[in-house]
XYZ file of C-alpha atoms in Angstrom:
159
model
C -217.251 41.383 -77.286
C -215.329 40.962 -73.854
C -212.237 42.564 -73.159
C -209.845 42.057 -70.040
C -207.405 44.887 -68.406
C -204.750 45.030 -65.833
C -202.819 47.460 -64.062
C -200.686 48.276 -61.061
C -199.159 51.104 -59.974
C -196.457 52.013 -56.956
C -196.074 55.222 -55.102
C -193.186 56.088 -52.600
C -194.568 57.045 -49.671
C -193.350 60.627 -47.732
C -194.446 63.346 -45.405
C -196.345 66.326 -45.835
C -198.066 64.636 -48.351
C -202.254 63.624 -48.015
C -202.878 59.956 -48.691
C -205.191 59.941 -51.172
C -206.599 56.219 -52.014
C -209.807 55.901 -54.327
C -210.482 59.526 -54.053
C -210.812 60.002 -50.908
C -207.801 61.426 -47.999
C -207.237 58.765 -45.466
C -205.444 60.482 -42.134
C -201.892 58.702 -41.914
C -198.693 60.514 -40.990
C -197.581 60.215 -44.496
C -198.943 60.336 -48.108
C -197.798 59.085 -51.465
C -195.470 61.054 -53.956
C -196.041 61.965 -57.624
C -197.208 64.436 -59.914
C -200.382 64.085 -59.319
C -202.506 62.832 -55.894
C -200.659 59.823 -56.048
C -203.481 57.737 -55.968
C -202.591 54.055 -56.571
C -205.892 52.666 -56.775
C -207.637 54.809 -59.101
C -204.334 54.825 -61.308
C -204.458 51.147 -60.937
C -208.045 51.172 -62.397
C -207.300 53.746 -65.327
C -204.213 51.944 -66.426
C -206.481 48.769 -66.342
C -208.978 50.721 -68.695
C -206.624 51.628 -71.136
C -205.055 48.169 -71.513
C -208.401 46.559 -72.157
C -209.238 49.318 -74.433
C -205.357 48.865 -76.013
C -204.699 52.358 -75.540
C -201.516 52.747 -73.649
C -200.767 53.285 -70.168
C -201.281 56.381 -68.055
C -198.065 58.114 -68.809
C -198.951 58.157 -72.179
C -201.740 60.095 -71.835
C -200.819 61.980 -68.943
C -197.474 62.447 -68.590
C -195.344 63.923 -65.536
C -194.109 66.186 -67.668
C -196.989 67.631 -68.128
C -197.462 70.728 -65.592
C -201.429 70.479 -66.167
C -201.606 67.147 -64.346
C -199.246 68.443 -61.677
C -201.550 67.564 -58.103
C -204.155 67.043 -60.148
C -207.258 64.462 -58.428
C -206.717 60.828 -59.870
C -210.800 60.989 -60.076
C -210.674 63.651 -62.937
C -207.941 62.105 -64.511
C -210.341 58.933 -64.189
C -213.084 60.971 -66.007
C -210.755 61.735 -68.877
C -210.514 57.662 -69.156
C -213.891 56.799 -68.934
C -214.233 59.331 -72.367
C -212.035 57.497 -73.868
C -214.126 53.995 -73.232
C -216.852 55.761 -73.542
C -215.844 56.810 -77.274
C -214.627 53.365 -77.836
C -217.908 52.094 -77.417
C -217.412 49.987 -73.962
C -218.885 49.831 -70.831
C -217.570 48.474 -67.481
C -218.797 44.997 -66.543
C -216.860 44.307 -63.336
C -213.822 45.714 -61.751
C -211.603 43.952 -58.530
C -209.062 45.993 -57.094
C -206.456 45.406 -54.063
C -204.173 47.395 -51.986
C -201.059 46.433 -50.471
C -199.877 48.831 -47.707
C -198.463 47.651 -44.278
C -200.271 51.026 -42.425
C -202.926 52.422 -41.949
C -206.031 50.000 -41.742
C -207.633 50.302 -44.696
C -210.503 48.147 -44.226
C -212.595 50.961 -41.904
C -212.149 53.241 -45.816
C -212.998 50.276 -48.029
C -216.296 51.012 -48.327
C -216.263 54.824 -48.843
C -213.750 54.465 -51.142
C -215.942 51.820 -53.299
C -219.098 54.435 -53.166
C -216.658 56.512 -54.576
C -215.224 54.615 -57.054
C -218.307 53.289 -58.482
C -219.762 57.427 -58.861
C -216.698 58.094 -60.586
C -217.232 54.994 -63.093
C -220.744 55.502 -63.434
C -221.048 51.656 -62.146
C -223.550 49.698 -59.491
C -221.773 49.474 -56.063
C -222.194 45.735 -56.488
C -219.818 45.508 -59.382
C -216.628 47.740 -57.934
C -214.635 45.465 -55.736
C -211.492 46.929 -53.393
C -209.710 44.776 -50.973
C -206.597 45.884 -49.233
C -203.604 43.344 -47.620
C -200.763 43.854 -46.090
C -197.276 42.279 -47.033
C -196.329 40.562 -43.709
C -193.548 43.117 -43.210
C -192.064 41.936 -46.673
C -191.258 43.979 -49.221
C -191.016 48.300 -49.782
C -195.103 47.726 -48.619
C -193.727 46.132 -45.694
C -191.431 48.313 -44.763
C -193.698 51.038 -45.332
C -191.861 52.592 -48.085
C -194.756 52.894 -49.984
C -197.891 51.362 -51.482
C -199.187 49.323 -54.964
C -202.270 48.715 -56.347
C -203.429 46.087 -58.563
C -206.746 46.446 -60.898
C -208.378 43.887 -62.969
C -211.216 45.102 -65.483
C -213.963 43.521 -67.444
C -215.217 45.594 -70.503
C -218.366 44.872 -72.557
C -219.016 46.093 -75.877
C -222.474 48.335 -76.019
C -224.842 47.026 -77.991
């Protein structure tokens, strides 16, 4: 049995903060805000998960509210998701992610941050997919207000 997920997830950006994207701190003047590291691509990903797996979304399971996720590393928080696939009796096929920020580059950290990505998911490099784009100056990307990140999932059902 196939199943398919999606998410996306927006962060304001600010100073002081690190920008964290697929686990890994990218140097840019400014970082993104939340409760946790912010990290639009791996929350992308998890929220992805757990709508393949019908299971909710991420603030659901971890909630802002919550002072033990407080600046907590998306990757962990990851971990905690791929338990819950893992339990459900899934594995990852496939994932293709994408990142819309105006600045910085992100295409010199696209590569690092798949390595990463596909330790944390326990996945072949081959099958984790990141691009990145920019919104022509459109849009709070644009503007560099802050970042999204869209994630698209393929589960398979262990046999």
């Amino acid at each position: 049995m196939l199943r398919v997920g999606i998410g996306y997830d927006v962060h304001a950006l600010m100073e002081g903060r690190p920008l964290i994207l697929g686990g890994i701190e990218i140097p840019h003047e400014k970082g993104l805000q939340g409760h946790s590291d912010a990290d639009v691509l791996t929350h992308a990903i998890m929220d992805a998960l757990l709508g393949a797996l019908a299971l909710g979304d991420l603030g659901k399971h971890f909630p802002d509210t919550d002072e033990q996720y407080r600046g907590i590393s998306s990757i962990k928080l990851l971990e905690l998701v791929m338990g819950l696939m893992a339990e459900s009796g899934y594995k990852i096929g496939n994932i293709d992610c994408i990142i819309a920020a105006q600045r910085p580059k992100l295409a010199p950290h696209i590569p690092q941050m798949r390595e990463n990505l596909a330790r944390a998911l326990k996945m072949d490099l081959g099958s984790v997919s990141v691009k990145a784009t920019t919104t022509e100056h459109l849009g709070f990307e644009g503007r560099e207000e802050g970042m999204s990140s869209q994630a698209v999932v393929l589960l398979v059902k262990n046999v």
